[in-house]
Tab-separated table of C-alpha atoms (C1' of nucleotides) in Angstrom:
chain	number	residue	atom	x	y	z
A	1	MET	CA	22.542	9.756	32.470
A	2	GLN	CA	22.110	6.021	32.524
A	3	GLN	CA	25.199	3.779	32.086
A	4	ALA	CA	24.805	1.546	29.049
A	5	HIS	CA	25.306	-2.161	29.482
A	6	THR	CA	28.369	-2.735	27.537
A	7	GLU	CA	28.803	-5.935	25.508
A	8	PRO	CA	32.133	-7.731	25.313
A	9	GLY	CA	34.850	-7.189	22.610
A	10	PRO	CA	35.440	-4.193	20.443
A	11	SER	CA	32.720	-1.811	19.723
A	12	ALA	CA	30.851	-1.996	16.534
A	13	TRP	CA	31.284	1.677	16.145
A	14	ASP	CA	35.062	1.650	16.110
A	15	GLY	CA	35.392	3.482	12.739
A	16	VAL	CA	32.759	6.167	13.592
A	17	GLU	CA	33.897	9.763	14.119
A	18	PRO	CA	33.416	11.966	16.041
A	19	GLU	CA	33.209	10.348	19.408
A	20	ALA	CA	29.800	11.856	20.210
A	21	ALA	CA	28.277	10.059	17.234
A	22	ARG	CA	29.610	6.860	18.703
A	23	ARG	CA	28.076	7.507	21.905
A	24	LEU	CA	24.746	8.257	20.338
A	25	LEU	CA	24.781	4.995	18.400
A	26	SER	CA	25.670	3.114	21.379
A	27	ALA	CA	22.931	4.734	23.400
A	28	GLY	CA	20.489	4.223	20.508
A	29	VAL	CA	21.169	0.603	20.438
A	30	GLU	CA	20.528	0.271	24.201
A	31	ALA	CA	17.426	2.278	24.185
A	32	PHE	CA	15.921	0.748	21.066
A	33	ALA	CA	16.578	-2.817	22.326
A	34	GLU	CA	15.093	-2.125	25.778
A	35	ARG	CA	11.947	-0.402	24.650
A	36	GLY	CA	11.670	-0.556	21.037
A	37	TYR	CA	12.208	2.231	18.478
A	38	HIS	CA	8.846	3.887	18.722
A	39	ALA	CA	8.820	3.956	22.454
A	40	THR	CA	12.193	5.411	22.656
A	41	THR	CA	12.422	9.279	22.670
A	42	THR	CA	15.160	11.297	21.367
A	43	ARG	CA	15.399	12.668	24.922
A	44	ASP	CA	16.162	9.318	26.146
A	45	ILE	CA	18.855	8.600	23.616
A	46	ALA	CA	20.587	11.966	24.154
A	47	GLY	CA	20.388	11.596	27.880
A	48	ARG	CA	22.003	8.211	27.816
A	49	ALA	CA	24.727	9.723	25.570
A	50	GLY	CA	25.152	12.562	28.077
A	51	MET	CA	23.816	15.184	25.669
A	52	SER	CA	20.854	17.513	25.163
A	53	PRO	CA	18.268	16.284	22.579
A	54	ALA	CA	19.393	18.912	20.122
A	55	ALA	CA	22.848	17.497	19.961
A	56	LEU	CA	21.496	14.338	18.257
A	57	TYR	CA	20.588	16.180	15.289
A	58	ILE	CA	24.142	17.585	14.635
A	59	HIS	CA	25.135	13.994	13.997
A	60	PHE	CA	22.000	12.382	12.537
A	61	LYS	CA	19.312	14.093	10.424
A	62	THR	CA	16.505	12.177	12.171
A	63	LYS	CA	15.955	9.485	14.770
A	64	GLU	CA	15.247	7.103	11.885
A	65	GLU	CA	18.677	7.703	10.411
A	66	LEU	CA	20.180	6.813	13.669
A	67	LEU	CA	18.222	3.512	13.555
A	68	PHE	CA	19.243	2.960	9.959
A	69	ARG	CA	22.927	3.326	10.907
A	70	ILE	CA	22.755	0.853	13.575
A	71	SER	CA	20.774	-1.632	11.442
A	72	LYS	CA	23.196	-1.159	8.442
A	73	VAL	CA	26.361	-1.813	10.493
A	74	GLY	CA	24.655	-4.714	12.306
A	75	HIS	CA	23.449	-6.310	9.082
A	76	GLU	CA	26.976	-5.922	7.557
A	77	ARG	CA	28.420	-7.711	10.484
A	78	ALA	CA	25.890	-10.511	10.355
A	79	ARG	CA	26.526	-10.972	6.702
A	80	GLY	CA	30.179	-11.001	7.311
A	81	ILE	CA	29.883	-13.777	9.694
A	82	ILE	CA	27.891	-16.017	7.536
A	83	ALA	CA	30.250	-15.108	4.586
A	84	GLY	CA	33.218	-16.020	6.646
A	85	ALA	CA	31.757	-19.468	7.262
A	86	ALA	CA	30.421	-20.087	3.646
A	87	GLY	CA	33.808	-19.117	2.177
A	88	SER	CA	35.939	-21.049	4.632
A	89	ASP	CA	37.835	-24.270	3.953
A	90	GLY	CA	36.308	-27.582	4.854
A	91	THR	CA	33.335	-29.934	3.968
A	92	PRO	CA	29.810	-28.546	3.824
A	93	ARG	CA	29.221	-29.988	7.199
A	94	GLU	CA	32.113	-28.067	8.706
A	95	ARG	CA	31.055	-24.859	6.986
A	96	LEU	CA	27.417	-25.206	8.225
A	97	ASP	CA	28.621	-26.133	11.690
A	98	ARG	CA	30.764	-22.901	11.642
A	99	ALA	CA	28.105	-20.807	10.335
A	100	VAL	CA	25.531	-21.769	12.890
A	101	ARG	CA	28.078	-21.715	15.728
A	102	ASP	CA	29.224	-18.162	14.929
A	103	PHE	CA	25.896	-16.840	13.898
A	104	SER	CA	23.947	-17.990	16.890
A	105	ARG	CA	26.879	-17.006	19.172
A	106	TRP	CA	26.883	-13.491	17.621
A	107	HIS	CA	23.075	-13.243	18.383
A	108	ALA	CA	23.762	-14.242	22.062
A	109	GLU	CA	26.953	-12.236	22.731
A	110	ARG	CA	25.493	-9.117	21.019
A	111	HIS	CA	21.900	-9.707	21.779
A	112	THR	CA	21.234	-6.027	22.389
A	113	THR	CA	22.481	-4.965	18.985
A	114	ALA	CA	20.952	-8.023	17.387
A	115	ARG	CA	17.572	-7.346	18.888
A	116	VAL	CA	17.632	-3.936	17.096
A	117	VAL	CA	18.918	-5.392	13.948
A	118	GLN	CA	16.349	-8.234	13.689
A	119	TYR	CA	13.226	-6.642	15.328
A	120	GLU	CA	13.109	-2.972	14.502
A	121	LEU	CA	13.098	-3.300	10.647
A	122	GLN	CA	9.553	-2.101	10.200
A	123	ALA	CA	10.596	1.215	11.759
A	124	LEU	CA	12.809	1.856	8.792
A	125	GLY	CA	11.853	4.246	6.077
A	126	GLU	CA	11.059	2.729	2.688
A	127	GLU	CA	14.440	3.402	1.028
A	128	HIS	CA	16.469	2.515	3.997
A	129	TYR	CA	14.371	-0.652	4.463
A	130	ALA	CA	15.050	-1.720	0.851
A	131	GLU	CA	18.746	-1.281	1.409
A	132	ILE	CA	18.606	-3.605	4.401
A	133	VAL	CA	16.701	-6.142	2.599
A	134	THR	CA	19.423	-6.729	0.081
A	135	LEU	CA	21.798	-7.459	2.968
A	136	ARG	CA	19.235	-9.851	4.427
A	137	ARG	CA	18.835	-11.638	0.970
A	138	ASP	CA	22.630	-12.064	0.907
A	139	ILE	CA	22.655	-13.746	4.294
A	140	ASP	CA	19.916	-16.063	3.155
A	141	SER	CA	21.570	-16.932	-0.086
A	142	LEU	CA	24.980	-17.704	1.594
A	143	LEU	CA	23.412	-20.087	4.138
A	144	ARG	CA	21.368	-21.723	1.507
A	145	GLY	CA	24.437	-22.178	-0.594
A	146	ILE	CA	26.166	-24.147	2.074
A	147	ILE	CA	23.163	-26.548	2.453
A	148	GLU	CA	22.975	-26.914	-1.465
A	149	ASP	CA	26.749	-27.711	-1.530
A	150	GLY	CA	26.165	-30.418	1.220
A	151	VAL	CA	23.222	-31.928	-0.582
A	152	ARG	CA	25.082	-32.002	-3.898
A	153	ALA	CA	27.949	-33.704	-2.235
A	154	GLY	CA	25.766	-36.289	-0.685
A	155	ASP	CA	26.730	-35.189	2.762
A	156	PHE	CA	23.209	-33.867	3.749
A	157	ALA	CA	19.840	-35.644	3.687
A	158	VAL	CA	17.652	-32.615	3.132
A	159	ASP	CA	14.306	-32.575	1.158
A	160	ASP	CA	13.326	-28.989	1.282
A	161	ILE	CA	16.441	-26.922	0.905
A	162	PRO	CA	14.888	-23.435	1.106
A	163	GLY	CA	12.721	-24.449	3.977
A	164	THR	CA	15.596	-25.848	5.838
A	165	ALA	CA	17.758	-22.852	5.350
A	166	LEU	CA	14.922	-20.549	6.435
A	167	ALA	CA	14.491	-22.751	9.589
A	168	VAL	CA	18.219	-22.610	10.463
A	169	LEU	CA	18.474	-18.907	10.043
A	170	SER	CA	15.209	-18.380	12.044
A	171	LEU	CA	16.512	-20.546	14.890
A	172	CYS	CA	19.654	-18.421	15.181
A	173	VAL	CA	17.928	-15.107	14.737
A	174	ASP	CA	15.384	-15.778	17.417
A	175	VAL	CA	18.263	-16.066	19.942
A	176	ALA	CA	18.276	-12.287	20.081
A	177	ARG	CA	14.660	-12.273	21.319
A	178	TRP	CA	15.168	-14.558	24.415
A	179	PHE	CA	18.876	-14.659	25.121
A	180	SER	CA	19.861	-12.973	28.397
A	181	ALA	CA	23.361	-12.742	29.818
A	182	ALA	CA	21.802	-13.584	33.100
A	183	GLY	CA	20.743	-16.974	31.808
A	184	SER	CA	22.509	-20.321	32.453
A	185	ARG	CA	24.118	-20.616	28.997
A	186	THR	CA	27.083	-18.824	27.707
A	187	PRO	CA	27.096	-17.711	24.003
A	188	ASP	CA	29.835	-20.320	23.410
A	189	GLU	CA	27.807	-23.024	24.860
A	190	LEU	CA	24.751	-21.945	22.942
A	191	GLY	CA	26.669	-21.951	19.650
A	192	LEU	CA	27.841	-25.468	20.178
A	193	LEU	CA	24.434	-26.714	21.209
A	194	TYR	CA	22.729	-25.078	18.015
A	195	ALA	CA	25.425	-26.350	15.714
A	196	ASP	CA	24.779	-29.870	16.967
A	197	LEU	CA	20.872	-29.306	16.599
A	198	VAL	CA	21.388	-28.101	12.982
A	199	GLY	CA	23.777	-30.837	12.209
A	200	ARG	CA	21.063	-33.272	13.060
A	201	MET	CA	18.533	-31.494	11.031
A	202	VAL	CA	20.484	-32.093	7.810
A	203	THR	CA	21.248	-35.668	8.618
A	204	ALA	CA	19.017	-38.676	8.046
A	205	PRO	CA	17.801	-39.913	11.342
A	206	GLY	CA	19.504	-43.025	12.700
A	207	ARG	CA	18.269	-44.747	15.717
A	208	ALA	CA	17.636	-43.425	19.167
B	1	MET	CA	-12.005	2.594	7.641
B	2	GLN	CA	-9.662	-0.015	6.341
B	3	GLN	CA	-10.738	-3.616	5.919
B	4	ALA	CA	-8.895	-5.940	8.183
B	5	HIS	CA	-7.059	-8.843	6.785
B	6	THR	CA	-9.228	-11.805	8.072
B	7	GLU	CA	-7.475	-15.047	9.084
B	8	PRO	CA	-9.255	-18.411	8.399
B	9	GLY	CA	-11.504	-20.124	10.907
B	10	PRO	CA	-13.465	-19.065	13.868
B	11	SER	CA	-12.512	-15.773	15.382
B	12	ALA	CA	-10.510	-15.815	18.592
B	13	TRP	CA	-13.033	-13.352	19.989
B	14	ASP	CA	-16.167	-15.532	19.687
B	15	GLY	CA	-16.974	-15.347	23.364
B	16	VAL	CA	-16.537	-11.457	23.615
B	17	GLU	CA	-19.602	-9.288	24.063
B	18	PRO	CA	-20.476	-6.720	22.906
B	19	GLU	CA	-19.797	-6.877	19.293
B	20	ALA	CA	-18.129	-3.594	19.308
B	21	ALA	CA	-15.538	-4.911	21.713
B	22	ARG	CA	-14.897	-7.728	19.270
B	23	ARG	CA	-14.348	-5.325	16.474
B	24	LEU	CA	-11.886	-3.283	18.474
B	25	LEU	CA	-9.901	-6.388	19.593
B	26	SER	CA	-9.697	-7.538	15.864
B	27	ALA	CA	-8.632	-4.053	14.728
B	28	GLY	CA	-6.032	-3.871	17.533
B	29	VAL	CA	-4.515	-7.085	16.368
B	30	GLU	CA	-4.306	-5.942	12.780
B	31	ALA	CA	-2.816	-2.633	13.744
B	32	PHE	CA	-0.341	-3.833	16.414
B	33	ALA	CA	0.909	-6.509	14.080
B	34	GLU	CA	1.383	-4.114	11.276
B	35	ARG	CA	2.989	-1.356	13.039
B	36	GLY	CA	3.800	-2.349	16.524
B	37	TYR	CA	1.982	-1.301	19.709
B	38	HIS	CA	3.697	1.988	20.250
B	39	ALA	CA	3.399	3.086	16.605
B	40	THR	CA	-0.345	2.351	16.594
B	41	THR	CA	-2.611	5.169	17.644
B	42	THR	CA	-5.939	4.823	19.291
B	43	ARG	CA	-7.280	6.722	16.367
B	44	ASP	CA	-6.093	4.118	13.991
B	45	ILE	CA	-7.667	1.322	15.953
B	46	ALA	CA	-10.914	3.085	16.311
B	47	GLY	CA	-10.900	3.921	12.686
B	48	ARG	CA	-10.439	0.217	11.577
B	49	ALA	CA	-13.273	-0.720	13.882
B	50	GLY	CA	-15.483	1.936	12.319
B	51	MET	CA	-15.783	4.039	15.560
B	52	SER	CA	-14.507	7.169	16.899
B	53	PRO	CA	-11.495	7.202	19.260
B	54	ALA	CA	-13.568	7.839	22.293
B	55	ALA	CA	-15.549	4.611	21.767
B	56	LEU	CA	-12.553	2.597	22.508
B	57	TYR	CA	-12.564	3.805	26.160
B	58	ILE	CA	-16.124	2.534	26.629
B	59	HIS	CA	-14.768	-1.043	26.101
B	60	PHE	CA	-11.264	-0.794	27.422
B	61	LYS	CA	-9.822	1.293	30.112
B	62	THR	CA	-6.702	2.123	28.261
B	63	LYS	CA	-4.950	1.155	25.027
B	64	GLU	CA	-2.675	-1.188	27.017
B	65	GLU	CA	-5.661	-3.141	28.372
B	66	LEU	CA	-6.632	-3.724	24.858
B	67	LEU	CA	-3.201	-5.208	24.152
B	68	PHE	CA	-3.402	-7.338	27.268
B	69	ARG	CA	-6.769	-8.846	26.266
B	70	ILE	CA	-5.268	-9.795	22.938
B	71	SER	CA	-2.181	-11.071	24.512
B	72	LYS	CA	-4.078	-13.153	27.191
B	73	VAL	CA	-6.449	-14.834	24.768
B	74	GLY	CA	-3.616	-15.461	22.355
B	75	HIS	CA	-1.413	-17.133	25.002
B	76	GLU	CA	-4.211	-19.177	26.292
B	77	ARG	CA	-4.789	-20.522	22.867
B	78	ALA	CA	-1.114	-21.243	22.482
B	79	ARG	CA	-0.963	-23.012	25.811
B	80	GLY	CA	-3.991	-24.954	24.725
B	81	ILE	CA	-2.250	-26.212	21.535
B	82	ILE	CA	0.744	-27.495	23.383
B	83	ALA	CA	-1.466	-28.857	26.199
B	84	GLY	CA	-3.466	-30.807	23.716
B	85	ALA	CA	-0.395	-32.413	22.220
B	86	ALA	CA	1.215	-33.147	25.646
B	87	GLY	CA	-1.942	-34.734	26.921
B	88	SER	CA	-2.699	-36.806	23.987
B	89	ASP	CA	-2.309	-40.554	23.490
B	90	GLY	CA	0.748	-41.929	21.765
B	91	THR	CA	4.483	-42.177	22.125
B	92	PRO	CA	6.625	-39.212	23.044
B	93	ARG	CA	7.693	-39.010	19.473
B	94	GLU	CA	4.077	-38.796	18.346
B	95	ARG	CA	3.238	-36.221	20.956
B	96	LEU	CA	6.253	-34.055	20.023
B	97	ASP	CA	5.379	-34.288	16.351
B	98	ARG	CA	1.882	-33.181	17.065
B	99	ALA	CA	3.077	-30.417	19.396
B	100	VAL	CA	5.363	-28.893	16.720
B	101	ARG	CA	3.061	-29.482	13.884
B	102	ASP	CA	0.256	-27.786	15.581
B	103	PHE	CA	2.264	-25.003	17.294
B	104	SER	CA	4.105	-23.970	14.168
B	105	ARG	CA	1.008	-24.187	11.986
B	106	TRP	CA	-0.874	-21.802	14.487
B	107	HIS	CA	2.015	-19.316	14.259
B	108	ALA	CA	1.731	-19.453	10.421
B	109	GLU	CA	-2.053	-19.528	10.048
B	110	ARG	CA	-2.504	-16.880	12.856
B	111	HIS	CA	0.632	-15.107	12.136
B	112	THR	CA	-1.050	-11.666	12.668
B	113	THR	CA	-2.278	-12.515	16.128
B	114	ALA	CA	0.824	-14.520	16.973
B	115	ARG	CA	3.016	-11.511	16.089
B	116	VAL	CA	1.348	-9.420	18.677
B	117	VAL	CA	1.328	-12.346	21.198
B	118	GLN	CA	5.130	-12.990	20.779
B	119	TYR	CA	6.486	-9.560	20.058
B	120	GLU	CA	4.551	-6.996	21.916
B	121	LEU	CA	5.126	-8.342	25.462
B	122	GLN	CA	7.448	-5.491	26.439
B	123	ALA	CA	4.610	-2.978	25.930
B	124	LEU	CA	2.417	-4.547	28.669
B	125	GLY	CA	2.290	-2.998	32.065
B	126	GLU	CA	4.050	-4.757	35.032
B	127	GLU	CA	1.050	-6.688	36.431
B	128	HIS	CA	-0.229	-7.619	33.021
B	129	TYR	CA	3.197	-8.786	32.040
B	130	ALA	CA	3.569	-11.023	35.027
B	131	GLU	CA	0.285	-12.617	34.288
B	132	ILE	CA	1.287	-13.492	30.805
B	133	VAL	CA	4.607	-14.895	31.958
B	134	THR	CA	2.955	-17.591	33.980
B	135	LEU	CA	1.173	-18.694	30.738
B	136	ARG	CA	4.573	-18.779	28.947
B	137	ARG	CA	6.197	-20.823	31.639
B	138	ASP	CA	3.365	-23.291	31.316
B	139	ILE	CA	3.940	-23.626	27.601
B	140	ASP	CA	7.619	-24.170	28.122
B	141	SER	CA	7.067	-26.827	30.890
B	142	LEU	CA	4.602	-28.696	28.812
B	143	LEU	CA	6.987	-29.006	25.858
B	144	ARG	CA	9.874	-29.825	28.007
B	145	GLY	CA	7.802	-32.602	29.594
B	146	ILE	CA	7.327	-34.313	26.226
B	147	ILE	CA	10.906	-34.299	25.647
B	148	GLU	CA	11.678	-35.604	29.179
B	149	ASP	CA	9.343	-38.472	28.523
B	150	GLY	CA	10.872	-39.210	25.286
B	151	VAL	CA	14.452	-39.318	26.834
B	152	ARG	CA	13.187	-41.403	29.837
B	153	ALA	CA	11.681	-43.964	27.522
B	154	GLY	CA	14.835	-44.009	25.465
B	155	ASP	CA	13.078	-42.773	22.393
B	156	PHE	CA	14.974	-39.539	22.235
B	157	ALA	CA	18.702	-39.028	22.126
B	158	VAL	CA	19.009	-35.561	23.641
B	159	ASP	CA	21.861	-34.250	25.844
B	160	ASP	CA	20.630	-30.835	26.796
B	161	ILE	CA	16.853	-31.181	27.452
B	162	PRO	CA	16.080	-27.558	28.532
B	163	GLY	CA	18.142	-26.359	25.728
B	164	THR	CA	16.549	-28.412	23.048
B	165	ALA	CA	12.945	-27.525	24.491
B	166	LEU	CA	13.918	-23.856	24.200
B	167	ALA	CA	15.198	-24.271	20.622
B	168	VAL	CA	12.039	-26.164	19.551
B	169	LEU	CA	9.754	-23.388	21.010
B	170	SER	CA	11.949	-20.735	19.614
B	171	LEU	CA	11.785	-22.197	16.076
B	172	CYS	CA	8.031	-22.304	16.248
B	173	VAL	CA	7.604	-18.878	17.655
B	174	ASP	CA	9.834	-17.229	15.073
B	175	VAL	CA	7.470	-18.305	12.360
B	176	ALA	CA	5.242	-15.382	13.386
B	177	ARG	CA	8.075	-13.006	12.475
B	178	TRP	CA	8.712	-14.170	8.969
B	179	PHE	CA	5.598	-16.035	7.778
B	180	SER	CA	3.475	-14.448	5.087
B	181	ALA	CA	0.362	-15.827	3.432
B	182	ALA	CA	1.840	-14.672	0.270
B	183	GLY	CA	4.771	-17.170	0.609
B	184	SER	CA	5.176	-20.356	-1.060
B	185	ARG	CA	4.333	-22.566	2.053
B	186	THR	CA	1.015	-23.217	3.335
B	187	PRO	CA	0.682	-23.412	7.221
B	188	ASP	CA	0.079	-27.191	6.804
B	189	GLU	CA	3.225	-27.761	4.780
B	190	LEU	CA	5.232	-25.714	7.251
B	191	GLY	CA	3.818	-27.749	10.122
B	192	LEU	CA	4.938	-30.945	8.460
B	193	LEU	CA	8.340	-29.659	7.638
B	194	TYR	CA	9.025	-28.331	11.144
B	195	ALA	CA	7.811	-31.522	12.770
B	196	ASP	CA	10.306	-33.484	10.681
B	197	LEU	CA	13.194	-31.060	11.444
B	198	VAL	CA	12.422	-31.323	15.305
B	199	GLY	CA	12.154	-35.153	14.914
B	200	ARG	CA	15.608	-35.207	13.676
B	201	MET	CA	16.815	-32.917	16.351
B	202	VAL	CA	15.853	-35.446	18.991
B	203	THR	CA	17.297	-38.391	17.272
B	204	ALA	CA	20.896	-39.511	17.206
B	205	PRO	CA	22.199	-38.877	13.680
B	206	GLY	CA	22.457	-41.806	11.295
B	207	ARG	CA	24.246	-41.579	7.981
B	208	ALA	CA	23.607	-39.091	5.251
C	1	DG	C1'	29.442	21.323	18.491
C	2	DT	C1'	26.656	21.846	22.292
C	3	DC	C1'	23.309	24.225	24.992
C	4	DT	C1'	18.644	26.460	26.213
C	5	DA	C1'	14.325	27.537	24.598
C	6	DT	C1'	10.607	26.520	22.047
C	7	DA	C1'	7.659	25.789	17.756
C	8	DC	C1'	4.175	22.792	16.425
C	9	DG	C1'	1.852	18.569	15.410
C	10	DA	C1'	0.251	14.362	17.360
C	11	DT	C1'	-1.266	11.544	21.128
C	12	DG	C1'	-3.866	9.187	24.881
C	13	DA	C1'	-7.609	10.108	27.195
C	14	DT	C1'	-11.987	12.846	28.935
C	15	DA	C1'	-16.394	15.840	29.045
C	16	DG	C1'	-20.680	16.385	27.897
C	17	DA	C1'	-24.496	16.224	24.245
C	18	DC	C1'	-27.570	12.910	22.138
D	1	DG	C1'	-22.978	3.417	23.600
D	2	DT	C1'	-21.459	6.525	20.488
D	3	DC	C1'	-20.349	11.051	18.792
D	4	DT	C1'	-18.014	15.730	18.554
D	5	DA	C1'	-14.972	18.585	20.781
D	6	DT	C1'	-11.236	19.254	23.588
D	7	DC	C1'	-7.559	19.006	27.241
D	8	DA	C1'	-3.130	18.206	28.689
D	9	DT	C1'	0.960	16.084	27.518
D	10	DC	C1'	4.590	14.686	25.066
D	11	DG	C1'	7.319	14.021	20.767
D	12	DT	C1'	10.436	15.379	16.946
D	13	DA	C1'	12.790	18.765	15.375
D	14	DT	C1'	14.606	23.624	14.820
D	15	DA	C1'	16.344	28.589	16.170
D	16	DG	C1'	19.729	31.143	17.909
D	17	DA	C1'	23.165	32.045	21.752
D	18	DC	C1'	27.743	30.794	23.155
DNA sequence: GTCTATACGATGATAGAC
DNA sequence: GTCTATCATCGTATAGAC
């Protein structure tokens, strides 16, 4: 049994019972993030959770259902982060700053989970995929809303609002692909850098 | 045999002989981009190329070698695009503009190839992976060089040069994940939008 | 709920005819 | 160089004991 790399803070599986299901979810995240869904065997997941392969099927109907659970919880968390920023007090610029800071930081701090959330969608079954897509649409709308508010208020100089919203999300999401805890940047530092870069994106250029 | 979706312009496999190997490379790109490397069977690849599974092994030693060939050619092309911009005449701002425009446009226009190039690295064997990593380092250095030139010349206002270079590459790379030919943006339009956004990133903010 | 044992289909790769 | 046939292995998932 391999020891899973543990990310900081409270587990995403705090509400899950029984404990064995929690261990399987955690092991699934680790394995899927490392090798990808299709390259991960149920033997590997069960082994990391300290169980036999058969035990997995007591808690999840299939391997795909395990992925779906991970994806669902992860997407809900991601939406919560953006919703928190979108619904907070402050100017559009402050809300956008907070959205980008928190969203990119989450993708860095939880890069293992985020990698599965963002890059294993295609492995979901049709119905599960459809359910996840609605969550993703929410995230997109919430962020676009902040930018629309800023443009309407005259705070942002943005020509292509949907394109800019897409670029901002894309920038944050891709953190999950390349971020490593061994790198030279902490998640906090990355959040600040990215919030600054996005702040510039929505602002008419001044002088160098 | 399924008909492969054909991307515009000359094939990336123009130099490859014999023609059957070309068909396999092309079929491999399609299949890997659609389902991912591990979910793709040699039967699927061979079927798309109009051959039996056994024929694949005449032209490639393993399925992994087929992926490596695709990845190698794709990365060389990607490096060529950035090198072309970095080595071109013009101010750092003009060179950065060209780099981002061409690089993001390539990821859009060739999103099928780019998806395999950018997202199937982990499926490569150790030695092949190491060879690809050197190409990726080149790409990173070339782009960072442009930004360094601009900062040195006083054209760019950038605090964190490696971080900004990383963000710019990341933004362009992630296009391969979400871009669809069915979407509302052409690759050309995307290139212009992204060049504008990055131009703002390296410029001290003015007023909205 | 967990284990051992195993069914059974699919997969990467090869053998040998043409 | 390509095909048909096939091998050895591995994968998901289940059966049945405890």
